[in-house]
Amino acid sequence: MSNILSQDEVDALLKGVQSGEITTGTAKEKIISSIRPYDLASQERLLRGRLPGLEIANERFARFFRNSIANLIMHFVDVKVQNVEIIKFSDFMKTIPSPSSINIFKMEPLKGYSLLVLEAPLVFAFVEFFFGGKGAPYIRSEGRAFTVIEQRIIKKVVTMALTDMANAWAGLAPINPEQAGSEMNPQFVTIVTPSESVIKIEIHIEIEDFTGTMLFCVPYSLIEPVKEKLYSGIQSERSEADQRWVERMKEILLDSSVEVVAELGRVELVCEELMNLDTGSVITLGKSVTDDLAVKVANIQKFSGQPGYSRGNQALRITKIH
């Protein structure tokens, strides 16, 4: 009951309201004052939705780039699109560690510049595996520039990435990515105003036990001409075999070694017969000298053939393919 106003307090409050010393406002007015105009065609609204076309292009890039890096370093590589988000350019630059390999590139005929960022540990891993190393070493990167060798590997990787990007975007727009420059310090890179929205594409690259990060930064204003395709999507190629991957697998298989055995015959012996075998013993194989021999590959019969000689060596002529 102590919170109830006395009559004198009520009179003083009413007097203050009438004189204007105390301002009043309704709950409805407070709600209205917090409402701001919202443009349904604004960039903010458009960026909140999914981008099916871009998602498919990213999937294709991951497959293409996986093959390119695997061919470069001769190791199995897994490339995954970890995250895609829309943020301000200033926020994107804050996420880049220093030093990093920040590569500026154009996407002709689209107007503007984009970024491809390779974090320092990923660069060191590429160099290590490229030269036959067994794993990515820990190297202190603070306060030093990339070496000449590291820069050459970066150049190779960036060139492959931009080529794969062009192929991945073929269903969205015919683009010709071309590197325009590079930098190590994020403070020295400005491709749009700090408040402009950009698409951040985070890609994780796994090589054995190592995982590194590569980033794409694409200004929204740059993809405006093809935004309808980004939202409508392009035909997915999940079910289509990646031809380059198939060709690579063929090369590996053709270079693989397999054991080929020509089997003269096979017979079962009881233990007593086996124990009685001695020098000069004869084992009947149950085959005629004119019968074909079974030719097995990895213990599976694939051919039949006739034994003989070729150029002074024992040989076998294939007579049948199974």
PDB file of C-alpha atoms in Angstrom:
ATOM      1  CA  MET A   1       0.000   0.000   0.000  1.00  0.00           C
ATOM      2  CA  SER A   2       3.024   2.274   0.318  1.00  0.00           C
ATOM      3  CA  ASN A   3       3.062   2.724  -3.488  1.00  0.00           C
ATOM      4  CA  ILE A   4      -0.366   4.464  -3.507  1.00  0.00           C
ATOM      5  CA  LEU A   5      -0.120   8.213  -4.139  1.00  0.00           C
ATOM      6  CA  SER A   6      -1.591  10.582  -1.590  1.00  0.00           C
ATOM      7  CA  GLN A   7      -4.142  13.177  -2.638  1.00  0.00           C
ATOM      8  CA  ASP A   8      -1.505  15.940  -2.478  1.00  0.00           C
ATOM      9  CA  GLU A   9       0.809  13.924  -4.769  1.00  0.00           C
ATOM     10  CA  VAL A  10      -2.026  13.323  -7.254  1.00  0.00           C
ATOM     11  CA  ASP A  11      -2.866  17.051  -7.308  1.00  0.00           C
ATOM     12  CA  ALA A  12       0.808  17.954  -7.864  1.00  0.00           C
ATOM     13  CA  LEU A  13       1.065  15.431 -10.721  1.00  0.00           C
ATOM     14  CA  LEU A  14      -2.047  16.748 -12.473  1.00  0.00           C
ATOM     15  CA  LYS A  15      -0.817  20.316 -12.097  1.00  0.00           C
ATOM     16  CA  GLY A  16       2.540  19.358 -13.661  1.00  0.00           C
ATOM     17  CA  VAL A  17       0.819  17.729 -16.652  1.00  0.00           C
ATOM     18  CA  GLN A  18      -1.435  20.732 -17.218  1.00  0.00           C
ATOM     19  CA  SER A  19       1.478  23.157 -17.062  1.00  0.00           C
ATOM     20  CA  GLY A  20       3.596  21.075 -19.456  1.00  0.00           C
ATOM     21  CA  GLU A  21       6.321  20.422 -16.926  1.00  0.00           C
ATOM     22  CA  ILE A  22       5.555  16.662 -17.171  1.00  0.00           C
ATOM     23  CA  THR A  23       5.289  15.092 -20.657  1.00  0.00           C
ATOM     24  CA  THR A  24       2.981  12.176 -21.321  1.00  0.00           C
ATOM     25  CA  GLY A  25       2.770   9.600 -24.090  1.00  0.00           C
ATOM     26  CA  THR A  26       0.686   6.558 -24.819  1.00  0.00           C
ATOM     27  CA  ALA A  27       2.008   3.053 -25.389  1.00  0.00           C
ATOM     28  CA  LYS A  28       0.742   3.284 -28.962  1.00  0.00           C
ATOM     29  CA  GLU A  29       2.787   6.422 -29.582  1.00  0.00           C
ATOM     30  CA  LYS A  30       5.909   4.730 -28.202  1.00  0.00           C
ATOM     31  CA  ILE A  31       5.431   1.761 -30.554  1.00  0.00           C
ATOM     32  CA  ILE A  32       4.906   4.020 -33.560  1.00  0.00           C
ATOM     33  CA  SER A  33       8.004   6.045 -32.737  1.00  0.00           C
ATOM     34  CA  SER A  34      10.126   2.865 -32.833  1.00  0.00           C
ATOM     35  CA  ILE A  35       8.933   1.908 -36.311  1.00  0.00           C
ATOM     36  CA  ARG A  36      11.163   2.821 -39.230  1.00  0.00           C
ATOM     37  CA  PRO A  37      10.319   2.759 -42.955  1.00  0.00           C
ATOM     38  CA  TYR A  38      11.288  -0.498 -44.695  1.00  0.00           C
ATOM     39  CA  ASP A  39      12.016  -0.689 -48.396  1.00  0.00           C
ATOM     40  CA  LEU A  40      10.863  -4.059 -49.756  1.00  0.00           C
ATOM     41  CA  ALA A  41      13.325  -3.724 -52.630  1.00  0.00           C
ATOM     42  CA  SER A  42      16.234  -2.929 -50.368  1.00  0.00           C
ATOM     43  CA  GLN A  43      19.518  -4.788 -50.559  1.00  0.00           C
ATOM     44  CA  GLU A  44      19.131  -5.875 -46.946  1.00  0.00           C
ATOM     45  CA  ARG A  45      15.932  -7.791 -47.716  1.00  0.00           C
ATOM     46  CA  LEU A  46      17.388  -9.440 -50.788  1.00  0.00           C
ATOM     47  CA  LEU A  47      20.476 -10.601 -48.941  1.00  0.00           C
ATOM     48  CA  ARG A  48      18.594 -12.372 -46.179  1.00  0.00           C
ATOM     49  CA  GLY A  49      17.281 -15.106 -48.477  1.00  0.00           C
ATOM     50  CA  ARG A  50      19.082 -18.147 -49.803  1.00  0.00           C
ATOM     51  CA  LEU A  51      21.045 -17.951 -53.022  1.00  0.00           C
ATOM     52  CA  PRO A  52      20.496 -21.334 -54.711  1.00  0.00           C
ATOM     53  CA  GLY A  53      22.471 -20.367 -57.802  1.00  0.00           C
ATOM     54  CA  LEU A  54      25.484 -19.308 -55.761  1.00  0.00           C
ATOM     55  CA  GLU A  55      25.255 -22.437 -53.601  1.00  0.00           C
ATOM     56  CA  ILE A  56      25.448 -24.663 -56.679  1.00  0.00           C
ATOM     57  CA  ALA A  57      28.322 -22.623 -58.108  1.00  0.00           C
ATOM     58  CA  ASN A  58      30.159 -23.023 -54.788  1.00  0.00           C
ATOM     59  CA  GLU A  59      29.603 -26.787 -54.843  1.00  0.00           C
ATOM     60  CA  ARG A  60      31.019 -26.990 -58.350  1.00  0.00           C
ATOM     61  CA  PHE A  61      33.999 -24.843 -57.383  1.00  0.00           C
ATOM     62  CA  ALA A  62      34.752 -27.123 -54.431  1.00  0.00           C
ATOM     63  CA  ARG A  63      34.849 -30.157 -56.725  1.00  0.00           C
ATOM     64  CA  PHE A  64      36.981 -28.452 -59.372  1.00  0.00           C
ATOM     65  CA  PHE A  65      39.414 -26.954 -56.858  1.00  0.00           C
ATOM     66  CA  ARG A  66      39.768 -30.243 -55.004  1.00  0.00           C
ATOM     67  CA  ASN A  67      41.018 -31.875 -58.198  1.00  0.00           C
ATOM     68  CA  SER A  68      43.330 -28.969 -59.033  1.00  0.00           C
ATOM     69  CA  ILE A  69      45.011 -28.944 -55.617  1.00  0.00           C
ATOM     70  CA  ALA A  70      45.268 -32.750 -55.559  1.00  0.00           C
ATOM     71  CA  ASN A  71      47.075 -32.664 -58.905  1.00  0.00           C
ATOM     72  CA  LEU A  72      49.372 -29.889 -57.662  1.00  0.00           C
ATOM     73  CA  ILE A  73      50.550 -31.455 -54.407  1.00  0.00           C
ATOM     74  CA  MET A  74      49.875 -35.138 -55.247  1.00  0.00           C
ATOM     75  CA  HIS A  75      47.913 -35.733 -52.044  1.00  0.00           C
ATOM     76  CA  PHE A  76      44.269 -36.481 -51.377  1.00  0.00           C
ATOM     77  CA  VAL A  77      42.478 -33.197 -50.687  1.00  0.00           C
ATOM     78  CA  ASP A  78      38.988 -32.445 -49.421  1.00  0.00           C
ATOM     79  CA  VAL A  79      37.472 -29.031 -50.138  1.00  0.00           C
ATOM     80  CA  LYS A  80      34.282 -27.983 -48.353  1.00  0.00           C
ATOM     81  CA  VAL A  81      32.214 -24.804 -48.478  1.00  0.00           C
ATOM     82  CA  GLN A  82      31.962 -24.186 -44.746  1.00  0.00           C
ATOM     83  CA  ASN A  83      29.873 -21.027 -44.620  1.00  0.00           C
ATOM     84  CA  VAL A  84      28.308 -18.329 -46.804  1.00  0.00           C
ATOM     85  CA  GLU A  85      27.111 -15.124 -45.191  1.00  0.00           C
ATOM     86  CA  ILE A  86      26.362 -11.508 -45.967  1.00  0.00           C
ATOM     87  CA  ILE A  87      28.307  -9.000 -43.896  1.00  0.00           C
ATOM     88  CA  LYS A  88      29.666  -5.493 -44.173  1.00  0.00           C
ATOM     89  CA  PHE A  89      33.016  -5.126 -45.871  1.00  0.00           C
ATOM     90  CA  SER A  90      34.531  -3.629 -42.716  1.00  0.00           C
ATOM     91  CA  ASP A  91      33.445  -6.693 -40.718  1.00  0.00           C
ATOM     92  CA  PHE A  92      34.910  -9.017 -43.330  1.00  0.00           C
ATOM     93  CA  MET A  93      38.301  -7.322 -43.176  1.00  0.00           C
ATOM     94  CA  LYS A  94      38.332  -7.707 -39.387  1.00  0.00           C
ATOM     95  CA  THR A  95      38.133 -11.498 -39.777  1.00  0.00           C
ATOM     96  CA  ILE A  96      41.326 -11.698 -41.870  1.00  0.00           C
ATOM     97  CA  PRO A  97      44.428 -12.558 -39.831  1.00  0.00           C
ATOM     98  CA  SER A  98      47.660 -10.739 -40.587  1.00  0.00           C
ATOM     99  CA  PRO A  99      49.640 -11.784 -42.462  1.00  0.00           C
ATOM    100  CA  SER A 100      47.498 -13.420 -45.133  1.00  0.00           C
ATOM    101  CA  SER A 101      47.749 -13.637 -48.891  1.00  0.00           C
ATOM    102  CA  ILE A 102      45.018 -11.211 -49.980  1.00  0.00           C
ATOM    103  CA  ASN A 103      44.548 -11.417 -53.738  1.00  0.00           C
ATOM    104  CA  ILE A 104      42.493  -8.809 -55.581  1.00  0.00           C
ATOM    105  CA  PHE A 105      40.838  -9.938 -58.802  1.00  0.00           C
ATOM    106  CA  LYS A 106      38.375  -8.770 -61.435  1.00  0.00           C
ATOM    107  CA  MET A 107      35.422 -10.783 -62.748  1.00  0.00           C
ATOM    108  CA  GLU A 108      34.976  -9.361 -66.227  1.00  0.00           C
ATOM    109  CA  PRO A 109      32.468  -8.435 -67.587  1.00  0.00           C
ATOM    110  CA  LEU A 110      31.057  -7.794 -64.080  1.00  0.00           C
ATOM    111  CA  LYS A 111      32.180  -4.427 -62.767  1.00  0.00           C
ATOM    112  CA  GLY A 112      34.260  -4.191 -59.630  1.00  0.00           C
ATOM    113  CA  TYR A 113      36.828  -6.147 -57.659  1.00  0.00           C
ATOM    114  CA  SER A 114      36.664  -9.165 -55.366  1.00  0.00           C
ATOM    115  CA  LEU A 115      39.083 -10.798 -52.921  1.00  0.00           C
ATOM    116  CA  LEU A 116      40.568 -14.267 -52.586  1.00  0.00           C
ATOM    117  CA  VAL A 117      42.272 -14.740 -49.215  1.00  0.00           C
ATOM    118  CA  LEU A 118      44.672 -17.552 -48.334  1.00  0.00           C
ATOM    119  CA  GLU A 119      45.539 -17.672 -44.647  1.00  0.00           C
ATOM    120  CA  ALA A 120      49.249 -18.058 -43.878  1.00  0.00           C
ATOM    121  CA  PRO A 121      49.038 -21.618 -42.405  1.00  0.00           C
ATOM    122  CA  LEU A 122      47.333 -22.788 -45.608  1.00  0.00           C
ATOM    123  CA  VAL A 123      50.113 -21.278 -47.722  1.00  0.00           C
ATOM    124  CA  PHE A 124      52.760 -23.024 -45.605  1.00  0.00           C
ATOM    125  CA  ALA A 125      50.879 -26.331 -45.939  1.00  0.00           C
ATOM    126  CA  PHE A 126      50.722 -26.023 -49.740  1.00  0.00           C
ATOM    127  CA  VAL A 127      54.478 -25.408 -49.868  1.00  0.00           C
ATOM    128  CA  GLU A 128      55.236 -28.305 -47.509  1.00  0.00           C
ATOM    129  CA  PHE A 129      53.143 -30.859 -49.406  1.00  0.00           C
ATOM    130  CA  PHE A 130      54.226 -29.547 -52.823  1.00  0.00           C
ATOM    131  CA  PHE A 131      57.854 -30.331 -51.996  1.00  0.00           C
ATOM    132  CA  GLY A 132      57.088 -33.779 -50.615  1.00  0.00           C
ATOM    133  CA  GLY A 133      56.679 -32.989 -46.939  1.00  0.00           C
ATOM    134  CA  LYS A 134      54.711 -35.271 -44.653  1.00  0.00           C
ATOM    135  CA  GLY A 135      52.657 -32.623 -42.917  1.00  0.00           C
ATOM    136  CA  ALA A 136      52.048 -28.934 -42.423  1.00  0.00           C
ATOM    137  CA  PRO A 137      54.730 -27.519 -40.088  1.00  0.00           C
ATOM    138  CA  TYR A 138      54.208 -24.802 -37.513  1.00  0.00           C
ATOM    139  CA  ILE A 139      55.857 -21.665 -38.831  1.00  0.00           C
ATOM    140  CA  ARG A 140      55.722 -18.295 -37.122  1.00  0.00           C
ATOM    141  CA  SER A 141      54.252 -15.920 -39.685  1.00  0.00           C
ATOM    142  CA  GLU A 142      54.043 -12.757 -37.614  1.00  0.00           C
ATOM    143  CA  GLY A 143      56.281  -9.950 -38.785  1.00  0.00           C
ATOM    144  CA  ARG A 144      57.564 -11.515 -41.981  1.00  0.00           C
ATOM    145  CA  ALA A 145      56.650 -11.472 -45.668  1.00  0.00           C
ATOM    146  CA  PHE A 146      56.111 -14.535 -47.822  1.00  0.00           C
ATOM    147  CA  THR A 147      59.286 -15.912 -49.388  1.00  0.00           C
ATOM    148  CA  VAL A 148      59.848 -16.094 -53.145  1.00  0.00           C
ATOM    149  CA  ILE A 149      59.010 -19.806 -53.161  1.00  0.00           C
ATOM    150  CA  GLU A 150      55.845 -19.227 -51.138  1.00  0.00           C
ATOM    151  CA  GLN A 151      54.810 -16.454 -53.518  1.00  0.00           C
ATOM    152  CA  ARG A 152      55.251 -18.773 -56.500  1.00  0.00           C
ATOM    153  CA  ILE A 153      53.066 -21.430 -54.899  1.00  0.00           C
ATOM    154  CA  ILE A 154      50.481 -18.751 -54.058  1.00  0.00           C
ATOM    155  CA  LYS A 155      50.499 -17.656 -57.704  1.00  0.00           C
ATOM    156  CA  LYS A 156      49.862 -21.232 -58.863  1.00  0.00           C
ATOM    157  CA  VAL A 157      47.040 -21.739 -56.371  1.00  0.00           C
ATOM    158  CA  VAL A 158      45.352 -18.414 -57.157  1.00  0.00           C
ATOM    159  CA  THR A 159      45.553 -19.047 -60.908  1.00  0.00           C
ATOM    160  CA  MET A 160      43.942 -22.472 -60.471  1.00  0.00           C
ATOM    161  CA  ALA A 161      41.278 -21.068 -58.142  1.00  0.00           C
ATOM    162  CA  LEU A 162      40.275 -18.332 -60.585  1.00  0.00           C
ATOM    163  CA  THR A 163      40.145 -20.806 -63.477  1.00  0.00           C
ATOM    164  CA  ASP A 164      37.978 -23.157 -61.431  1.00  0.00           C
ATOM    165  CA  MET A 165      35.790 -20.231 -60.396  1.00  0.00           C
ATOM    166  CA  ALA A 166      35.167 -19.347 -64.053  1.00  0.00           C
ATOM    167  CA  ASN A 167      34.158 -22.946 -64.776  1.00  0.00           C
ATOM    168  CA  ALA A 168      31.954 -23.112 -61.672  1.00  0.00           C
ATOM    169  CA  TRP A 169      30.161 -19.878 -62.590  1.00  0.00           C
ATOM    170  CA  ALA A 170      29.580 -20.912 -66.209  1.00  0.00           C
ATOM    171  CA  GLY A 171      25.904 -21.612 -65.511  1.00  0.00           C
ATOM    172  CA  LEU A 172      25.428 -18.229 -63.825  1.00  0.00           C
ATOM    173  CA  ALA A 173      27.423 -15.882 -66.022  1.00  0.00           C
ATOM    174  CA  PRO A 174      30.381 -16.172 -68.402  1.00  0.00           C
ATOM    175  CA  ILE A 175      33.100 -14.515 -66.328  1.00  0.00           C
ATOM    176  CA  ASN A 176      36.825 -14.155 -66.842  1.00  0.00           C
ATOM    177  CA  PRO A 177      38.478 -13.781 -63.413  1.00  0.00           C
ATOM    178  CA  GLU A 178      41.851 -12.078 -63.586  1.00  0.00           C
ATOM    179  CA  GLN A 179      44.193 -11.193 -60.736  1.00  0.00           C
ATOM    180  CA  ALA A 180      44.749  -7.467 -60.340  1.00  0.00           C
ATOM    181  CA  GLY A 181      47.047  -7.334 -57.315  1.00  0.00           C
ATOM    182  CA  SER A 182      47.941  -8.789 -53.945  1.00  0.00           C
ATOM    183  CA  GLU A 183      48.561  -7.601 -50.403  1.00  0.00           C
ATOM    184  CA  MET A 184      49.441  -9.061 -47.010  1.00  0.00           C
ATOM    185  CA  ASN A 185      48.059  -6.458 -44.621  1.00  0.00           C
ATOM    186  CA  PRO A 186      44.233  -6.171 -44.500  1.00  0.00           C
ATOM    187  CA  GLN A 187      44.541  -2.478 -43.570  1.00  0.00           C
ATOM    188  CA  PHE A 188      45.840  -1.681 -47.050  1.00  0.00           C
ATOM    189  CA  VAL A 189      42.947  -3.301 -48.961  1.00  0.00           C
ATOM    190  CA  THR A 190      39.813  -1.387 -49.971  1.00  0.00           C
ATOM    191  CA  ILE A 191      37.592  -2.578 -52.820  1.00  0.00           C
ATOM    192  CA  VAL A 192      34.297  -1.031 -51.615  1.00  0.00           C
ATOM    193  CA  THR A 193      33.176   1.319 -48.866  1.00  0.00           C
ATOM    194  CA  PRO A 194      33.320  -0.114 -45.316  1.00  0.00           C
ATOM    195  CA  SER A 195      29.521  -0.133 -44.981  1.00  0.00           C
ATOM    196  CA  GLU A 196      28.815  -1.933 -48.259  1.00  0.00           C
ATOM    197  CA  SER A 197      27.501  -5.480 -48.098  1.00  0.00           C
ATOM    198  CA  VAL A 198      29.683  -8.306 -49.371  1.00  0.00           C
ATOM    199  CA  ILE A 199      29.224 -12.049 -49.752  1.00  0.00           C
ATOM    200  CA  LYS A 200      31.728 -13.938 -47.609  1.00  0.00           C
ATOM    201  CA  ILE A 201      32.412 -17.493 -48.773  1.00  0.00           C
ATOM    202  CA  GLU A 202      34.450 -19.539 -46.295  1.00  0.00           C
ATOM    203  CA  ILE A 203      36.102 -22.664 -47.685  1.00  0.00           C
ATOM    204  CA  HIS A 204      37.928 -25.292 -45.632  1.00  0.00           C
ATOM    205  CA  ILE A 205      40.717 -27.317 -47.249  1.00  0.00           C
ATOM    206  CA  GLU A 206      41.703 -30.589 -45.582  1.00  0.00           C
ATOM    207  CA  ILE A 207      44.998 -32.324 -46.402  1.00  0.00           C
ATOM    208  CA  GLU A 208      45.668 -35.357 -44.203  1.00  0.00           C
ATOM    209  CA  ASP A 209      45.452 -34.014 -40.611  1.00  0.00           C
ATOM    210  CA  PHE A 210      45.690 -30.356 -41.624  1.00  0.00           C
ATOM    211  CA  THR A 211      42.738 -28.009 -42.170  1.00  0.00           C
ATOM    212  CA  GLY A 212      43.211 -24.530 -43.624  1.00  0.00           C
ATOM    213  CA  THR A 213      40.896 -21.692 -44.594  1.00  0.00           C
ATOM    214  CA  MET A 214      40.394 -19.850 -47.863  1.00  0.00           C
ATOM    215  CA  LEU A 215      37.979 -16.936 -48.202  1.00  0.00           C
ATOM    216  CA  PHE A 216      36.185 -15.251 -51.078  1.00  0.00           C
ATOM    217  CA  CYS A 217      34.798 -11.732 -50.703  1.00  0.00           C
ATOM    218  CA  VAL A 218      32.391 -10.708 -53.481  1.00  0.00           C
ATOM    219  CA  PRO A 219      30.650  -7.304 -53.240  1.00  0.00           C
ATOM    220  CA  TYR A 220      26.897  -7.511 -53.649  1.00  0.00           C
ATOM    221  CA  SER A 221      26.985  -4.594 -56.076  1.00  0.00           C
ATOM    222  CA  LEU A 222      29.229  -6.659 -58.348  1.00  0.00           C
ATOM    223  CA  ILE A 223      26.735  -9.510 -58.754  1.00  0.00           C
ATOM    224  CA  GLU A 224      23.697  -7.223 -59.226  1.00  0.00           C
ATOM    225  CA  PRO A 225      23.517  -7.984 -62.997  1.00  0.00           C
ATOM    226  CA  VAL A 226      23.133 -11.721 -62.313  1.00  0.00           C
ATOM    227  CA  LYS A 227      21.210 -11.620 -59.036  1.00  0.00           C
ATOM    228  CA  GLU A 228      18.101 -13.155 -60.623  1.00  0.00           C
ATOM    229  CA  LYS A 229      20.112 -16.260 -61.508  1.00  0.00           C
ATOM    230  CA  LEU A 230      21.563 -16.331 -58.007  1.00  0.00           C
ATOM    231  CA  TYR A 231      18.070 -16.535 -56.542  1.00  0.00           C
ATOM    232  CA  SER A 232      16.497 -18.780 -59.172  1.00  0.00           C
ATOM    233  CA  GLY A 233      19.422 -21.189 -59.292  1.00  0.00           C
ATOM    234  CA  ILE A 234      21.075 -23.125 -62.067  1.00  0.00           C
ATOM    235  CA  GLN A 235      20.763 -26.781 -62.838  1.00  0.00           C
ATOM    236  CA  SER A 236      22.656 -28.826 -60.300  1.00  0.00           C
ATOM    237  CA  GLU A 237      25.301 -31.163 -61.545  1.00  0.00           C
ATOM    238  CA  ARG A 238      25.507 -33.365 -58.460  1.00  0.00           C
ATOM    239  CA  SER A 239      24.579 -36.428 -60.485  1.00  0.00           C
ATOM    240  CA  GLU A 240      27.080 -35.740 -63.243  1.00  0.00           C
ATOM    241  CA  ALA A 241      30.512 -37.291 -62.948  1.00  0.00           C
ATOM    242  CA  ASP A 242      33.328 -34.829 -62.702  1.00  0.00           C
ATOM    243  CA  GLN A 243      35.241 -35.647 -65.879  1.00  0.00           C
ATOM    244  CA  ARG A 244      38.546 -34.350 -64.608  1.00  0.00           C
ATOM    245  CA  TRP A 245      38.235 -36.454 -61.472  1.00  0.00           C
ATOM    246  CA  VAL A 246      37.411 -39.508 -63.587  1.00  0.00           C
ATOM    247  CA  GLU A 247      40.443 -38.922 -65.791  1.00  0.00           C
ATOM    248  CA  ARG A 248      42.662 -38.549 -62.735  1.00  0.00           C
ATOM    249  CA  MET A 249      41.345 -41.804 -61.291  1.00  0.00           C
ATOM    250  CA  LYS A 250      42.023 -43.533 -64.614  1.00  0.00           C
ATOM    251  CA  GLU A 251      45.618 -42.320 -64.548  1.00  0.00           C
ATOM    252  CA  ILE A 252      46.114 -43.632 -61.014  1.00  0.00           C
ATOM    253  CA  LEU A 253      44.526 -46.997 -61.816  1.00  0.00           C
ATOM    254  CA  LEU A 254      46.522 -47.449 -65.024  1.00  0.00           C
ATOM    255  CA  ASP A 255      49.725 -46.835 -63.061  1.00  0.00           C
ATOM    256  CA  SER A 256      48.814 -49.288 -60.279  1.00  0.00           C
ATOM    257  CA  SER A 257      50.651 -52.621 -59.898  1.00  0.00           C
ATOM    258  CA  VAL A 258      48.669 -55.878 -59.737  1.00  0.00           C
ATOM    259  CA  GLU A 259      49.768 -59.493 -59.293  1.00  0.00           C
ATOM    260  CA  VAL A 260      49.137 -61.806 -62.275  1.00  0.00           C
ATOM    261  CA  VAL A 261      49.511 -65.572 -61.686  1.00  0.00           C
ATOM    262  CA  ALA A 262      49.352 -68.403 -64.236  1.00  0.00           C
ATOM    263  CA  GLU A 263      48.146 -71.443 -62.290  1.00  0.00           C
ATOM    264  CA  LEU A 264      49.548 -74.767 -63.557  1.00  0.00           C
ATOM    265  CA  GLY A 265      47.019 -76.778 -61.618  1.00  0.00           C
ATOM    266  CA  ARG A 266      45.414 -77.441 -58.269  1.00  0.00           C
ATOM    267  CA  VAL A 267      45.139 -80.647 -56.270  1.00  0.00           C
ATOM    268  CA  GLU A 268      44.011 -81.650 -52.783  1.00  0.00           C
ATOM    269  CA  LEU A 269      46.197 -83.887 -50.620  1.00  0.00           C
ATOM    270  CA  VAL A 270      45.496 -85.488 -47.288  1.00  0.00           C
ATOM    271  CA  CYS A 271      47.966 -84.803 -44.507  1.00  0.00           C
ATOM    272  CA  GLU A 272      49.518 -88.267 -44.814  1.00  0.00           C
ATOM    273  CA  GLU A 273      50.296 -87.698 -48.508  1.00  0.00           C
ATOM    274  CA  LEU A 274      51.703 -84.284 -47.722  1.00  0.00           C
ATOM    275  CA  MET A 275      53.981 -85.695 -45.023  1.00  0.00           C
ATOM    276  CA  ASN A 276      55.291 -88.349 -47.427  1.00  0.00           C
ATOM    277  CA  LEU A 277      56.385 -85.862 -50.091  1.00  0.00           C
ATOM    278  CA  ASP A 278      60.107 -85.882 -50.775  1.00  0.00           C
ATOM    279  CA  THR A 279      62.591 -84.870 -53.431  1.00  0.00           C
ATOM    280  CA  GLY A 280      61.562 -86.571 -56.676  1.00  0.00           C
ATOM    281  CA  SER A 281      57.925 -87.078 -55.652  1.00  0.00           C
ATOM    282  CA  VAL A 282      55.399 -86.498 -58.437  1.00  0.00           C
ATOM    283  CA  ILE A 283      52.139 -84.645 -57.865  1.00  0.00           C
ATOM    284  CA  THR A 284      49.458 -85.220 -60.493  1.00  0.00           C
ATOM    285  CA  LEU A 285      47.668 -81.951 -61.224  1.00  0.00           C
ATOM    286  CA  GLY A 286      44.841 -83.475 -63.209  1.00  0.00           C
ATOM    287  CA  LYS A 287      45.567 -81.424 -66.329  1.00  0.00           C
ATOM    288  CA  SER A 288      46.776 -82.346 -69.785  1.00  0.00           C
ATOM    289  CA  VAL A 289      49.822 -80.551 -71.182  1.00  0.00           C
ATOM    290  CA  THR A 290      47.534 -79.197 -73.900  1.00  0.00           C
ATOM    291  CA  ASP A 291      44.992 -77.727 -71.464  1.00  0.00           C
ATOM    292  CA  ASP A 292      44.820 -73.979 -70.955  1.00  0.00           C
ATOM    293  CA  LEU A 293      46.108 -72.540 -67.710  1.00  0.00           C
ATOM    294  CA  ALA A 294      44.018 -70.274 -65.492  1.00  0.00           C
ATOM    295  CA  VAL A 295      45.452 -66.746 -65.412  1.00  0.00           C
ATOM    296  CA  LYS A 296      44.390 -64.907 -62.256  1.00  0.00           C
ATOM    297  CA  VAL A 297      44.550 -61.217 -61.410  1.00  0.00           C
ATOM    298  CA  ALA A 298      44.422 -60.501 -57.671  1.00  0.00           C
ATOM    299  CA  ASN A 299      43.332 -64.160 -57.180  1.00  0.00           C
ATOM    300  CA  ILE A 300      40.408 -63.799 -59.622  1.00  0.00           C
ATOM    301  CA  GLN A 301      40.520 -65.650 -62.961  1.00  0.00           C
ATOM    302  CA  LYS A 302      40.448 -63.145 -65.802  1.00  0.00           C
ATOM    303  CA  PHE A 303      42.119 -65.071 -68.647  1.00  0.00           C
ATOM    304  CA  SER A 304      43.071 -68.519 -69.925  1.00  0.00           C
ATOM    305  CA  GLY A 305      46.292 -69.179 -71.791  1.00  0.00           C
ATOM    306  CA  GLN A 306      48.778 -71.648 -73.252  1.00  0.00           C
ATOM    307  CA  PRO A 307      52.289 -71.865 -71.739  1.00  0.00           C
ATOM    308  CA  GLY A 308      55.352 -71.727 -73.962  1.00  0.00           C
ATOM    309  CA  TYR A 309      58.536 -69.809 -74.688  1.00  0.00           C
ATOM    310  CA  SER A 310      59.160 -66.346 -76.120  1.00  0.00           C
ATOM    311  CA  ARG A 311      62.660 -65.040 -76.852  1.00  0.00           C
ATOM    312  CA  GLY A 312      64.180 -67.638 -74.570  1.00  0.00           C
ATOM    313  CA  ASN A 313      61.861 -66.890 -71.647  1.00  0.00           C
ATOM    314  CA  GLN A 314      58.918 -68.826 -70.289  1.00  0.00           C
ATOM    315  CA  ALA A 315      55.764 -67.118 -71.501  1.00  0.00           C
ATOM    316  CA  LEU A 316      52.031 -67.524 -71.795  1.00  0.00           C
ATOM    317  CA  ARG A 317      49.760 -66.779 -74.734  1.00  0.00           C
ATOM    318  CA  ILE A 318      46.267 -65.565 -73.846  1.00  0.00           C
ATOM    319  CA  THR A 319      43.614 -67.728 -75.500  1.00  0.00           C
ATOM    320  CA  LYS A 320      40.471 -66.538 -73.735  1.00  0.00           C
ATOM    321  CA  ILE A 321      39.219 -63.534 -71.759  1.00  0.00           C
ATOM    322  CA  HIS A 322      36.749 -64.228 -68.969  1.00  0.00           C
TER     323      HIS A 322
END
